[in-house]
Amino acid sequence: IGDYCGVPWLHFHLFRHYFATTMLKNGLDLETLRQQLDHSSLAVTSRYLHIQPEDRMNRILEIYNQQ
């Protein structure tokens, strides 16, 4: 994909990483995400997740404030 577009770092798996991270950030549980990506384990799925520290803290505060 990247060679065709003239962007050498763009590759198919980048879309899988984006999908996994976006789905998790929007509330999809890890097991469903693992199944959707057809991974054999959560360890494999976790390699696809790129959660920023501020996203983690925001989610923790969001859950905390619901109580």
Coordinates of N, CA, C and O in Angstrom, one line a residue:
I1 N 0.8 -1.2 0.0 CA 0.0 0.0 0.0 C 0.9 1.2 0.0 O 0.6 2.2 -0.8
G2 N 1.9 1.3 0.9 CA 2.7 2.4 1.0 C 3.5 2.8 -0.3 O 3.6 3.9 -0.6
D3 N 4.0 1.7 -0.9 CA 4.8 2.0 -2.1 C 3.9 2.6 -3.2 O 4.2 3.5 -3.9
Y4 N 2.7 2.1 -3.3 CA 1.7 2.5 -4.3 C 1.3 4.0 -4.0 O 1.2 4.8 -5.0
C5 N 1.2 4.4 -2.8 CA 0.8 5.7 -2.4 C 2.0 6.7 -2.3 O 1.8 7.9 -2.1
G6 N 3.2 6.2 -2.3 CA 4.4 7.0 -2.2 C 4.7 7.3 -0.7 O 5.4 8.2 -0.4
V7 N 4.1 6.5 0.2 CA 4.4 6.6 1.6 C 4.9 5.3 2.1 O 4.2 4.4 2.5
P8 N 6.3 5.1 2.1 CA 6.9 3.8 2.4 C 6.6 3.2 3.7 O 6.5 2.0 3.9
W9 N 6.3 4.0 4.8 CA 6.0 3.5 6.1 C 4.5 3.0 6.2 O 4.2 2.4 7.2
L10 N 3.7 3.3 5.3 CA 2.3 2.9 5.3 C 2.2 1.4 4.9 O 2.6 1.0 3.8
H11 N 1.7 0.6 5.8 CA 1.5 -0.8 5.5 C 0.2 -1.3 6.0 O -0.5 -0.6 6.9
F12 N -0.3 -2.4 5.6 CA -1.6 -3.0 5.9 C -1.8 -3.1 7.4 O -2.8 -2.8 7.9
H13 N -0.8 -3.6 8.1 CA -0.9 -3.8 9.6 C -1.1 -2.5 10.3 O -1.7 -2.5 11.4
L14 N -0.7 -1.4 9.8 CA -1.0 -0.1 10.4 C -2.5 0.1 10.6 O -3.0 0.6 11.6
F15 N -3.3 -0.3 9.6 CA -4.8 -0.2 9.7 C -5.3 -1.1 10.8 O -6.2 -0.8 11.6
R16 N -4.7 -2.3 11.0 CA -5.1 -3.2 12.1 C -4.8 -2.6 13.5 O -5.5 -2.7 14.4
H17 N -3.6 -2.0 13.6 CA -3.2 -1.3 14.8 C -4.2 -0.2 15.1 O -4.6 0.0 16.3
Y18 N -4.5 0.6 14.1 CA -5.4 1.7 14.3 C -6.8 1.2 14.7 O -7.4 1.7 15.6
F19 N -7.3 0.2 14.0 CA -8.6 -0.4 14.3 C -8.6 -0.9 15.8 O -9.6 -0.6 16.5
A20 N -7.6 -1.6 16.2 CA -7.6 -2.2 17.5 C -7.6 -1.1 18.6 O -8.3 -1.2 19.6
T21 N -6.7 -0.1 18.4 CA -6.6 1.0 19.4 C -7.9 1.8 19.4 O -8.4 2.1 20.5
T22 N -8.5 2.1 18.3 CA -9.8 2.8 18.2 C -10.9 2.1 18.9 O -11.7 2.6 19.7
M23 N -11.0 0.8 18.6 CA -12.1 0.0 19.2 C -12.0 -0.1 20.7 O -12.9 0.1 21.5
L24 N -10.7 -0.3 21.2 CA -10.5 -0.3 22.7 C -10.9 1.0 23.3 O -11.5 1.1 24.3
K25 N -10.4 2.1 22.7 CA -10.7 3.4 23.2 C -12.2 3.7 23.3 O -12.6 4.5 24.1
N26 N -12.9 3.1 22.4 CA -14.4 3.3 22.4 C -15.2 2.3 23.1 O -16.4 2.2 22.9
G27 N -14.5 1.5 23.9 CA -15.2 0.6 24.8 C -15.3 -0.8 24.5 O -16.0 -1.6 25.2
L28 N -14.8 -1.3 23.4 CA -14.9 -2.7 23.0 C -14.0 -3.5 24.0 O -12.9 -3.1 24.3
D29 N -14.5 -4.6 24.5 CA -13.7 -5.4 25.5 C -12.6 -6.1 24.8 O -12.7 -6.4 23.6
L30 N -11.6 -6.5 25.5 CA -10.4 -7.1 24.9 C -10.7 -8.4 24.3 O -10.1 -8.8 23.2
E31 N -11.5 -9.3 24.9 CA -11.8 -10.6 24.4 C -12.5 -10.5 23.0 O -12.2 -11.2 22.1
T32 N -13.5 -9.6 22.9 CA -14.2 -9.4 21.6 C -13.2 -8.9 20.6 O -13.2 -9.3 19.4
L33 N -12.3 -8.0 21.0 CA -11.3 -7.4 20.1 C -10.4 -8.5 19.6 O -10.1 -8.6 18.4
R34 N -10.0 -9.4 20.5 CA -9.1 -10.5 20.2 C -9.7 -11.4 19.1 O -9.1 -11.8 18.2
Q35 N -11.0 -11.7 19.4 CA -11.7 -12.5 18.4 C -11.9 -11.9 17.1 O -11.7 -12.5 16.0
Q36 N -12.2 -10.6 17.1 CA -12.4 -9.8 15.8 C -11.1 -9.8 15.0 O -11.1 -9.9 13.8
L37 N -10.0 -9.7 15.7 CA -8.7 -9.7 15.0 C -8.2 -11.1 14.7 O -7.1 -11.2 14.0
D38 N -8.9 -12.1 15.2 CA -8.5 -13.5 15.0 C -7.1 -13.8 15.5 O -6.4 -14.5 14.9
H39 N -6.9 -13.3 16.7 CA -5.6 -13.6 17.4 C -5.8 -14.8 18.3 O -6.9 -15.1 18.8
S40 N -4.7 -15.5 18.5 CA -4.7 -16.7 19.3 C -4.7 -16.4 20.8 O -5.1 -17.2 21.6
S41 N -4.3 -15.2 21.2 CA -4.2 -14.8 22.6 C -4.3 -13.3 22.8 O -4.1 -12.6 21.9
L42 N -4.6 -12.9 24.0 CA -4.6 -11.5 24.4 C -3.2 -10.9 24.3 O -3.1 -9.7 24.0
A43 N -2.2 -11.7 24.5 CA -0.8 -11.2 24.4 C -0.6 -10.7 23.0 O 0.1 -9.6 22.8
V44 N -1.0 -11.4 22.0 CA -0.9 -11.0 20.6 C -1.7 -9.7 20.4 O -1.2 -8.7 19.8
T45 N -2.9 -9.7 20.8 CA -3.7 -8.5 20.6 C -3.1 -7.2 21.3 O -3.1 -6.1 20.7
S46 N -2.5 -7.4 22.4 CA -1.9 -6.3 23.2 C -0.8 -5.6 22.4 O -0.6 -4.4 22.5
R47 N -0.2 -6.3 21.5 CA 0.9 -5.7 20.6 C 0.3 -4.7 19.6 O 1.0 -3.9 19.1
Y48 N -1.0 -4.8 19.4 CA -1.6 -3.9 18.4 C -2.2 -2.7 19.1 O -2.6 -1.8 18.4
L49 N -2.1 -2.6 20.4 CA -2.7 -1.5 21.1 C -1.7 -0.4 21.4 O -0.6 -0.7 21.9
H50 N -2.1 0.8 21.0 CA -1.2 1.9 21.2 C -1.9 3.0 22.0 O -2.4 4.0 21.5
I51 N -2.0 2.8 23.3 CA -2.8 3.7 24.2 C -1.8 4.7 24.8 O -0.8 4.3 25.4
Q52 N -2.1 5.9 24.7 CA -1.3 7.0 25.2 C -1.5 7.1 26.7 O -2.6 6.9 27.2
P53 N -0.5 7.5 27.5 CA -0.7 7.7 29.0 C -1.9 8.6 29.3 O -2.6 8.2 30.2
E54 N -2.1 9.7 28.6 CA -3.2 10.5 28.9 C -4.6 9.9 28.7 O -5.5 10.1 29.4
D55 N -4.6 9.0 27.7 CA -5.8 8.2 27.4 C -6.1 7.3 28.5 O -7.3 7.1 28.9
R56 N -5.1 6.6 29.1 CA -5.3 5.7 30.2 C -5.8 6.5 31.4 O -6.8 6.1 32.0
M57 N -5.2 7.6 31.7 CA -5.7 8.4 32.9 C -7.1 8.9 32.7 O -7.9 8.9 33.6
N58 N -7.4 9.4 31.5 CA -8.7 9.9 31.2 C -9.8 8.8 31.4 O -10.9 9.0 32.0
R59 N -9.5 7.6 31.0 CA -10.4 6.5 31.1 C -10.6 6.1 32.6 O -11.7 5.8 33.1
I60 N -9.5 6.1 33.3 CA -9.5 5.8 34.8 C -10.4 6.8 35.5 O -11.3 6.5 36.3
L61 N -10.2 8.1 35.2 CA -11.0 9.1 35.8 C -12.5 9.0 35.4 O -13.4 9.3 36.2
E62 N -12.7 8.7 34.2 CA -14.1 8.5 33.7 C -14.8 7.4 34.5 O -16.0 7.6 34.9
I63 N -14.2 6.3 34.7 CA -14.8 5.2 35.4 C -14.9 5.6 36.9 O -16.0 5.4 37.5
Y64 N -13.9 6.2 37.4 CA -14.0 6.7 38.8 C -15.1 7.6 39.1 O -15.9 7.5 40.1
N65 N -15.3 8.6 38.2 CA -16.4 9.6 38.3 C -17.8 9.1 38.1 O -18.7 9.7 38.5
Q66 N -17.9 7.9 37.6 CA -19.2 7.3 37.4 C -19.7 6.7 38.7 O -20.9 6.4 38.8
Q67 N -18.9 6.5 39.6 CA -19.3 5.8 40.9 C -19.8 6.8 41.9 O -19.5 7.9 42.0

